[in-house]
Coordinates of C-alpha atoms in Angstrom, one line a residue:
Chain A
M644 CA -150.6 83.3 257.8
D645 CA -152.5 80.4 256.3
V646 CA -151.5 78.1 259.1
W647 CA -153.7 80.0 261.5
F648 CA -156.7 79.4 259.3
L649 CA -155.8 75.7 259.1
T650 CA -155.7 75.6 262.9
A651 CA -159.1 77.3 263.1
G652 CA -160.4 74.8 260.6
I653 CA -159.3 71.9 262.7
L654 CA -160.9 73.4 265.8
V655 CA -164.2 73.8 263.8
L656 CA -163.9 70.1 262.8
W657 CA -163.8 69.2 266.5
I658 CA -166.9 71.4 267.0
L659 CA -168.6 69.2 264.4
I660 CA -167.5 66.0 266.2
S661 CA -168.9 67.5 269.5
C662 CA -172.2 68.0 267.6
I663 CA -172.3 64.3 267.0
R664 CA -172.3 63.8 270.7
A665 CA -175.2 66.3 271.0
I666 CA -177.1 64.3 268.4
L667 CA -176.5 60.8 269.9
G668 CA -176.4 61.6 273.6
P669 CA -179.1 59.6 275.2
T670 CA -179.6 61.8 278.3
A671 CA -179.6 65.6 278.8
P672 CA -176.3 65.8 280.8
D673 CA -174.4 64.3 277.7
R674 CA -175.8 67.1 275.6
L675 CA -175.0 69.6 278.2
V676 CA -171.3 68.5 278.2
A677 CA -171.3 68.7 274.4
L678 CA -172.6 72.3 274.7
D679 CA -169.9 73.2 277.2
T680 CA -167.2 71.6 274.9
I681 CA -168.5 73.6 271.9
N682 CA -168.4 76.7 274.1
T683 CA -164.8 76.3 274.9
L684 CA -163.8 75.4 271.3
V685 CA -165.6 78.5 270.0
V686 CA -163.7 80.8 272.3
A687 CA -160.4 79.1 271.3
S688 CA -161.2 79.4 267.6
M689 CA -162.1 83.0 268.0
I690 CA -158.7 83.8 269.5
I691 CA -157.0 81.8 266.7
L692 CA -159.0 83.8 264.1
G693 CA -158.0 87.0 265.9
V694 CA -154.4 86.1 265.3
A695 CA -155.2 85.1 261.7
Y696 CA -156.9 88.4 260.8
R697 CA -154.2 90.5 262.6
E698 CA -156.8 92.5 264.7
V699 CA -156.4 93.2 268.4
I700 CA -160.0 94.1 268.9
Y701 CA -161.1 90.6 268.1
I702 CA -159.5 89.3 271.3
D703 CA -161.8 91.5 273.3
V704 CA -164.8 89.8 271.6
A705 CA -163.5 86.4 272.8
I706 CA -163.1 87.8 276.4
V707 CA -166.7 89.1 276.5
Y708 CA -167.9 85.9 275.0
A709 CA -166.1 83.7 277.6
L710 CA -167.5 85.9 280.4
L711 CA -171.1 85.8 279.1
S712 CA -171.6 82.3 277.7
F713 CA -171.3 80.2 280.9
V714 CA -174.7 81.5 282.1
A715 CA -176.6 79.0 279.9
T716 CA -174.6 76.1 281.1
L717 CA -175.1 77.2 284.7
Y718 CA -178.9 77.5 284.4
I719 CA -179.2 74.1 282.7
A720 CA -177.0 72.4 285.3
K721 CA -179.0 74.0 288.1
Y722 CA -182.2 72.7 286.5
L723 CA -180.8 69.1 286.1
E724 CA -179.8 69.1 289.7
G725 CA -183.5 69.4 290.6
G726 CA -183.4 72.4 292.8
P727 CA -186.2 74.9 293.3
Chain B
M269 CA -157.8 80.8 250.9
I270 CA -158.9 77.1 250.9
A271 CA -158.7 76.7 254.7
E272 CA -161.1 79.6 255.3
E273 CA -163.6 78.2 252.8
V274 CA -163.5 74.7 254.5
M275 CA -163.9 76.3 257.9
Q276 CA -167.0 78.2 256.8
F277 CA -168.4 75.1 255.2
L278 CA -168.0 73.1 258.5
V279 CA -169.6 75.9 260.5
L280 CA -172.6 76.2 258.1
A281 CA -173.0 72.4 258.1
S282 CA -173.1 72.4 261.9
L283 CA -175.6 75.2 261.8
I284 CA -178.0 73.2 259.6
I285 CA -177.6 70.1 261.8
T286 CA -178.4 71.9 265.1
A287 CA -181.2 73.9 263.6
Y288 CA -182.8 70.6 262.5
L289 CA -182.3 69.0 265.8
S290 CA -183.8 71.8 267.8
I291 CA -187.2 71.2 266.1
K292 CA -186.8 67.4 266.1
F293 CA -186.2 66.6 269.7
K294 CA -189.2 65.8 272.0
D295 CA -187.2 66.5 275.2
L296 CA -187.5 70.3 275.6
I297 CA -184.2 70.5 277.6
A298 CA -182.5 68.9 274.6
C299 CA -184.2 71.4 272.3
A300 CA -182.9 74.3 274.5
I301 CA -179.4 72.9 274.5
S302 CA -179.5 72.4 270.7
L303 CA -180.7 76.0 270.2
G304 CA -177.8 77.2 272.5
I305 CA -175.3 75.3 270.2
F306 CA -177.0 76.9 267.2
S307 CA -176.6 80.4 268.8
F308 CA -172.9 79.7 269.5
L309 CA -172.2 78.6 266.0
L310 CA -174.1 81.6 264.6
S311 CA -172.0 83.9 266.7
L312 CA -168.8 82.2 265.3
E313 CA -170.2 82.6 261.8
Y314 CA -170.7 86.4 262.3
Y315 CA -167.1 86.5 263.7
I316 CA -165.7 84.7 260.6
L317 CA -167.6 87.3 258.4
Q318 CA -165.7 90.0 260.3
A319 CA -168.6 91.6 262.2
P320 CA -167.4 91.3 265.8
D321 CA -170.0 93.7 267.3
V322 CA -172.9 91.6 266.0
A323 CA -171.0 88.5 267.4
I324 CA -171.0 90.1 270.8
A325 CA -174.7 90.9 270.7
E326 CA -175.5 87.3 269.5
A327 CA -173.3 85.7 272.2
G328 CA -174.8 87.8 275.0
I329 CA -178.4 87.8 274.1
G330 CA -178.8 84.6 272.1
A331 CA -176.5 82.2 273.9
G332 CA -176.7 83.5 277.4
L333 CA -180.1 85.1 278.2
T334 CA -182.4 83.2 275.8
T335 CA -181.3 79.7 277.0
A336 CA -181.7 80.8 280.6
I337 CA -185.2 82.2 280.0
F338 CA -186.1 79.0 278.2
I339 CA -185.0 76.9 281.1
L340 CA -187.0 79.1 283.5
A341 CA -190.1 78.6 281.3
I342 CA -189.5 74.8 281.1
R343 CA -189.2 74.7 284.9
G344 CA -192.6 76.4 285.2
T345 CA -194.3 73.9 282.7
E346 CA -193.8 70.4 281.4
R347 CA -190.4 69.0 280.3
R348 CA -191.7 66.5 277.8
E349 CA -193.5 67.5 274.6
V350 CA -196.8 65.5 274.5
E351 CA -197.9 63.7 271.3
E352 CA -201.1 64.9 269.9

């Protein structure tokens, strides 16, 4: 059971590495890609933690999260495109 | 469990980093992206503390809607923060 927590810890370490790109990124699209990467990694680590805690209801949280969280990325990308 | 402790440490360190960045940047798009990353990580922290309903609310309201409303506000005003 501890190996799942180790896997989730490694995923969170990758989130920290993506935060470095959000710090250093010179332009806004770099930071947007870092946001999207962190989004995907958070969904993956939520599913891994759902396996680690042995709870089925936690997987539904990850599904709702994956459905809702792309809206922010969509709005920022639409702004950076320069549309109306 | 040592792996869970390390994972929580990494999430809290990333929370502090992104909260500092969201008040440090002068580009308001970068501030909104950094606040989105903060909201994602706060949702993951609620999830690790085994409160999945709070995590759903934080993901939907904080990460999705708030960033979109910030982008709509920035579109109506200036992108760069002016120096006083």
